[in-house]
Amino acid sequence: MYEEEFKTIKLGVLRQLALLHPTLTYHSPEHTIDVLVQCERIAVAEGLTDARRLFLLRVAALYHDIGFLNRYTDHEEESCRIFLADADRHNFNEEEKNDVQHMIMATRLPQQPTTLAERIICDADLDYLGRPDFLTIGDRLRREFISHGIVADDDGWQELQLRFLHAHQYHTASSQTLREPVKQLHLLECMREHGVRKKELGIGN
């Protein structure tokens, strides 16, 4: 029912995302597509079947990082602004606009989702933490963070990643089952590789 409308929105968003700066090696069009795919997968696993709510979730996935076109810090607010600028062309009502904005803002760290759709998009956004391609995708984020001064060097990245992996939690039952065990293995492997113990990072025993 909503597929043609979604295809039109997706095409427009991807055209905009093609203009992202090449230093955004992680927050790229590929990441957006991955989040979209994972949203669709997790929604099925979580039993989200309402067609309109699923449509809004997919739209939020497309727009969640589009704010990187204009700024790095607080990009979620910019993502919402860009979505609202496009929304009237697609006949979103005020409630739907608010729902999409809330989903986008839920991805801001630290994540604090309150609805099922928000939990799904949050888990989709960080799905890679519990996947076999963790190292490949993580290296893209390392390069981006160093390029944009989020961390100064590889040592800073390693400490940040270890702390983040330890603090992160998945919000849906399906991701907790499917991704959390693998994520914990990645955390242990990173700690072994860098000779780090949890207490050295101040994250418990």
CSV table of C-alpha atoms in Angstrom, one decimal:
chain,number,residue,atom,x,y,z
A,1,MET,CA,0.0,0.0,0.0
A,2,TYR,CA,2.8,2.4,0.9
A,3,GLU,CA,5.5,0.9,-1.3
A,4,GLU,CA,5.3,3.4,-4.2
A,5,GLU,CA,5.4,6.3,-1.8
A,6,PHE,CA,8.3,4.8,0.0
A,7,LYS,CA,10.3,4.2,-3.2
A,8,THR,CA,9.9,7.9,-4.1
A,9,ILE,CA,11.0,9.0,-0.7
A,10,LYS,CA,14.0,6.6,-0.7
A,11,LEU,CA,15.1,7.8,-4.1
A,12,GLY,CA,15.1,11.4,-2.9
A,13,VAL,CA,17.0,10.7,0.3
A,14,LEU,CA,19.6,8.6,-1.5
A,15,ARG,CA,20.2,11.4,-3.9
A,16,GLN,CA,20.9,13.7,-1.0
A,17,LEU,CA,23.1,11.2,0.8
A,18,ALA,CA,25.2,10.9,-2.3
A,19,LEU,CA,26.5,14.4,-1.4
A,20,LEU,CA,27.9,13.4,2.0
A,21,HIS,CA,31.5,14.3,2.5
A,22,PRO,CA,33.9,11.5,1.7
A,23,THR,CA,35.5,11.7,5.2
A,24,LEU,CA,32.2,10.2,6.5
A,25,THR,CA,33.4,6.7,6.0
A,26,TYR,CA,30.9,5.3,8.5
A,27,HIS,CA,28.0,7.6,8.3
A,28,SER,CA,27.6,6.9,4.6
A,29,PRO,CA,24.7,5.9,2.3
A,30,GLU,CA,25.7,2.3,2.9
A,31,HIS,CA,25.1,2.7,6.6
A,32,THR,CA,21.7,4.2,6.0
A,33,ILE,CA,20.7,1.3,3.8
A,34,ASP,CA,22.0,-1.2,6.4
A,35,VAL,CA,19.9,0.5,9.1
A,36,LEU,CA,16.9,0.3,6.8
A,37,VAL,CA,17.4,-3.4,6.2
A,38,GLN,CA,17.9,-4.1,9.8
A,39,CYS,CA,14.8,-2.1,10.8
A,40,GLU,CA,12.8,-4.2,8.4
A,41,ARG,CA,14.3,-7.5,9.8
A,42,ILE,CA,13.9,-6.5,13.5
A,43,ALA,CA,10.4,-5.3,12.9
A,44,VAL,CA,9.4,-8.7,11.6
A,45,ALA,CA,11.1,-10.4,14.6
A,46,GLU,CA,9.4,-8.1,17.0
A,47,GLY,CA,5.9,-8.5,15.4
A,48,LEU,CA,5.5,-5.0,14.1
A,49,THR,CA,3.0,-5.6,11.4
A,50,ASP,CA,1.0,-2.4,11.2
A,51,ALA,CA,1.7,-1.2,7.6
A,52,ARG,CA,1.6,2.6,8.4
A,53,ARG,CA,3.9,2.3,11.5
A,54,LEU,CA,6.3,0.1,9.5
A,55,PHE,CA,6.3,2.7,6.7
A,56,LEU,CA,7.1,5.5,9.2
A,57,LEU,CA,9.9,3.4,10.7
A,58,ARG,CA,11.4,2.9,7.3
A,59,VAL,CA,11.2,6.6,6.6
A,60,ALA,CA,12.9,7.4,9.9
A,61,ALA,CA,15.7,4.9,9.0
A,62,LEU,CA,16.3,6.8,5.7
A,63,TYR,CA,16.5,10.2,7.4
A,64,HIS,CA,18.1,9.4,10.7
A,65,ASP,CA,21.7,10.5,9.6
A,66,ILE,CA,20.9,12.9,6.7
A,67,GLY,CA,21.8,15.8,9.0
A,68,PHE,CA,25.4,14.9,8.5
A,69,LEU,CA,25.1,16.7,5.2
A,70,ASN,CA,25.2,20.0,7.1
A,71,ARG,CA,26.8,19.3,10.5
A,72,TYR,CA,28.5,16.7,12.6
A,73,THR,CA,27.5,17.6,16.1
A,74,ASP,CA,23.8,17.3,16.9
A,75,HIS,CA,23.1,16.0,13.5
A,76,GLU,CA,19.9,14.4,14.7
A,77,GLU,CA,18.2,17.8,15.0
A,78,GLU,CA,19.3,18.6,11.5
A,79,SER,CA,18.0,15.3,10.3
A,80,CYS,CA,14.6,16.2,11.7
A,81,ARG,CA,14.8,19.6,10.0
A,82,ILE,CA,15.5,18.1,6.6
A,83,PHE,CA,12.8,15.5,7.1
A,84,LEU,CA,10.2,18.2,7.9
A,85,ALA,CA,11.3,20.2,4.9
A,86,ASP,CA,10.5,17.2,2.7
A,87,ALA,CA,7.5,15.9,4.6
A,88,ASP,CA,4.7,18.1,3.2
A,89,ARG,CA,5.4,16.8,-0.3
A,90,HIS,CA,4.5,13.3,0.9
A,91,ASN,CA,1.3,14.3,2.9
A,92,PHE,CA,2.5,13.3,6.4
A,93,ASN,CA,0.1,14.5,9.0
A,94,GLU,CA,1.4,16.2,12.3
A,95,GLU,CA,1.2,13.0,14.3
A,96,GLU,CA,3.3,11.1,11.7
A,97,LYS,CA,5.8,13.9,11.5
A,98,ASN,CA,6.2,13.8,15.3
A,99,ASP,CA,6.6,10.0,15.2
A,100,VAL,CA,9.3,10.1,12.6
A,101,GLN,CA,11.2,12.8,14.5
A,102,HIS,CA,11.0,10.9,17.8
A,103,MET,CA,12.4,7.8,16.1
A,104,ILE,CA,15.3,9.9,14.6
A,105,MET,CA,16.0,11.5,17.9
A,106,ALA,CA,15.9,8.1,19.7
A,107,THR,CA,19.1,7.2,17.9
A,108,ARG,CA,21.1,9.9,19.7
A,109,LEU,CA,23.6,8.6,22.2
A,110,PRO,CA,23.0,7.5,24.8
A,111,GLN,CA,20.0,5.8,23.3
A,112,GLN,CA,16.8,6.1,25.4
A,113,PRO,CA,14.0,4.7,23.2
A,114,THR,CA,10.4,4.6,24.7
A,115,THR,CA,8.3,2.9,22.0
A,116,LEU,CA,8.8,-0.3,20.1
A,117,ALA,CA,9.6,1.5,16.8
A,118,GLU,CA,12.2,3.6,18.6
A,119,ARG,CA,13.7,0.4,20.1
A,120,ILE,CA,13.9,-1.1,16.7
A,121,ILE,CA,15.6,1.8,15.0
A,122,CYS,CA,18.1,2.1,17.9
A,123,ASP,CA,19.0,-1.6,17.6
A,124,ALA,CA,19.2,-1.4,13.8
A,125,ASP,CA,21.5,1.6,14.0
A,126,LEU,CA,24.1,-0.3,16.1
A,127,ASP,CA,23.3,-3.8,14.8
A,128,TYR,CA,26.8,-4.3,13.5
A,129,LEU,CA,28.2,-4.5,17.0
A,130,GLY,CA,26.9,-8.0,17.2
A,131,ARG,CA,27.7,-9.1,13.6
A,132,PRO,CA,30.7,-10.8,11.9
A,133,ASP,CA,31.4,-7.6,10.0
A,134,PHE,CA,32.1,-5.7,13.2
A,135,LEU,CA,35.8,-5.2,12.6
A,136,THR,CA,35.3,-4.0,9.0
A,137,ILE,CA,32.5,-1.5,9.9
A,138,GLY,CA,34.3,-0.5,13.1
A,139,ASP,CA,37.4,0.5,11.1
A,140,ARG,CA,35.3,2.8,9.0
A,141,LEU,CA,34.1,4.5,12.2
A,142,ARG,CA,37.7,4.7,13.5
A,143,ARG,CA,38.8,6.5,10.3
A,144,GLU,CA,35.9,8.9,10.5
A,145,PHE,CA,36.4,9.7,14.2
A,146,ILE,CA,40.1,10.4,13.7
A,147,SER,CA,39.3,12.5,10.6
A,148,HIS,CA,36.8,14.6,12.5
A,149,GLY,CA,38.8,14.9,15.7
A,150,ILE,CA,36.4,12.8,17.8
A,151,VAL,CA,39.5,10.8,18.9
A,152,ALA,CA,43.1,11.8,18.4
A,153,ASP,CA,44.6,8.5,17.4
A,154,ASP,CA,44.3,4.7,17.4
A,155,ASP,CA,44.8,4.5,21.1
A,156,GLY,CA,42.0,6.9,21.7
A,157,TRP,CA,39.8,5.0,19.4
A,158,GLN,CA,40.6,1.7,21.1
A,159,GLU,CA,39.7,3.0,24.5
A,160,LEU,CA,36.5,4.6,23.3
A,161,GLN,CA,35.4,1.4,21.5
A,162,LEU,CA,36.0,-0.7,24.6
A,163,ARG,CA,34.0,1.6,26.8
A,164,PHE,CA,31.2,1.8,24.3
A,165,LEU,CA,31.0,-1.9,23.8
A,166,HIS,CA,30.8,-2.4,27.5
A,167,ALA,CA,28.1,0.2,28.1
A,168,HIS,CA,25.9,-0.5,25.1
A,169,GLN,CA,22.7,-2.5,25.4
A,170,TYR,CA,20.3,-3.7,22.8
A,171,HIS,CA,16.7,-2.8,23.4
A,172,THR,CA,14.6,-5.5,21.6
A,173,ALA,CA,14.3,-9.1,22.7
A,174,SER,CA,15.3,-10.3,19.2
A,175,SER,CA,18.6,-8.3,19.1
A,176,GLN,CA,19.4,-9.3,22.7
A,177,THR,CA,19.1,-12.9,21.6
A,178,LEU,CA,20.7,-12.7,18.2
A,179,ARG,CA,23.3,-9.9,18.6
A,180,GLU,CA,24.2,-9.5,22.3
A,181,PRO,CA,26.2,-12.8,22.6
A,182,VAL,CA,28.3,-12.0,19.5
A,183,LYS,CA,28.8,-8.4,20.8
A,184,GLN,CA,30.2,-9.7,24.0
A,185,LEU,CA,32.6,-11.9,22.1
A,186,HIS,CA,33.8,-8.9,20.2
A,187,LEU,CA,34.3,-7.0,23.5
A,188,LEU,CA,36.4,-9.8,24.9
A,189,GLU,CA,38.5,-10.1,21.8
A,190,CYS,CA,39.2,-6.4,21.7
A,191,MET,CA,40.3,-6.6,25.3
A,192,ARG,CA,42.6,-9.5,24.7
A,193,GLU,CA,44.0,-7.9,21.6
A,194,HIS,CA,44.9,-4.7,23.4
A,195,GLY,CA,45.9,-6.3,26.7
A,196,VAL,CA,43.2,-4.4,28.6
A,197,ARG,CA,41.3,-5.6,31.7
A,198,LYS,CA,37.9,-4.1,32.6
A,199,LYS,CA,39.1,-2.6,35.8
A,200,GLU,CA,41.8,-0.7,33.9
A,201,LEU,CA,39.0,1.1,32.1
A,202,GLY,CA,37.0,1.6,35.2
A,203,ILE,CA,34.2,-0.6,33.9
A,204,GLY,CA,34.0,-3.2,36.6
A,205,ASN,CA,35.7,-6.5,37.3
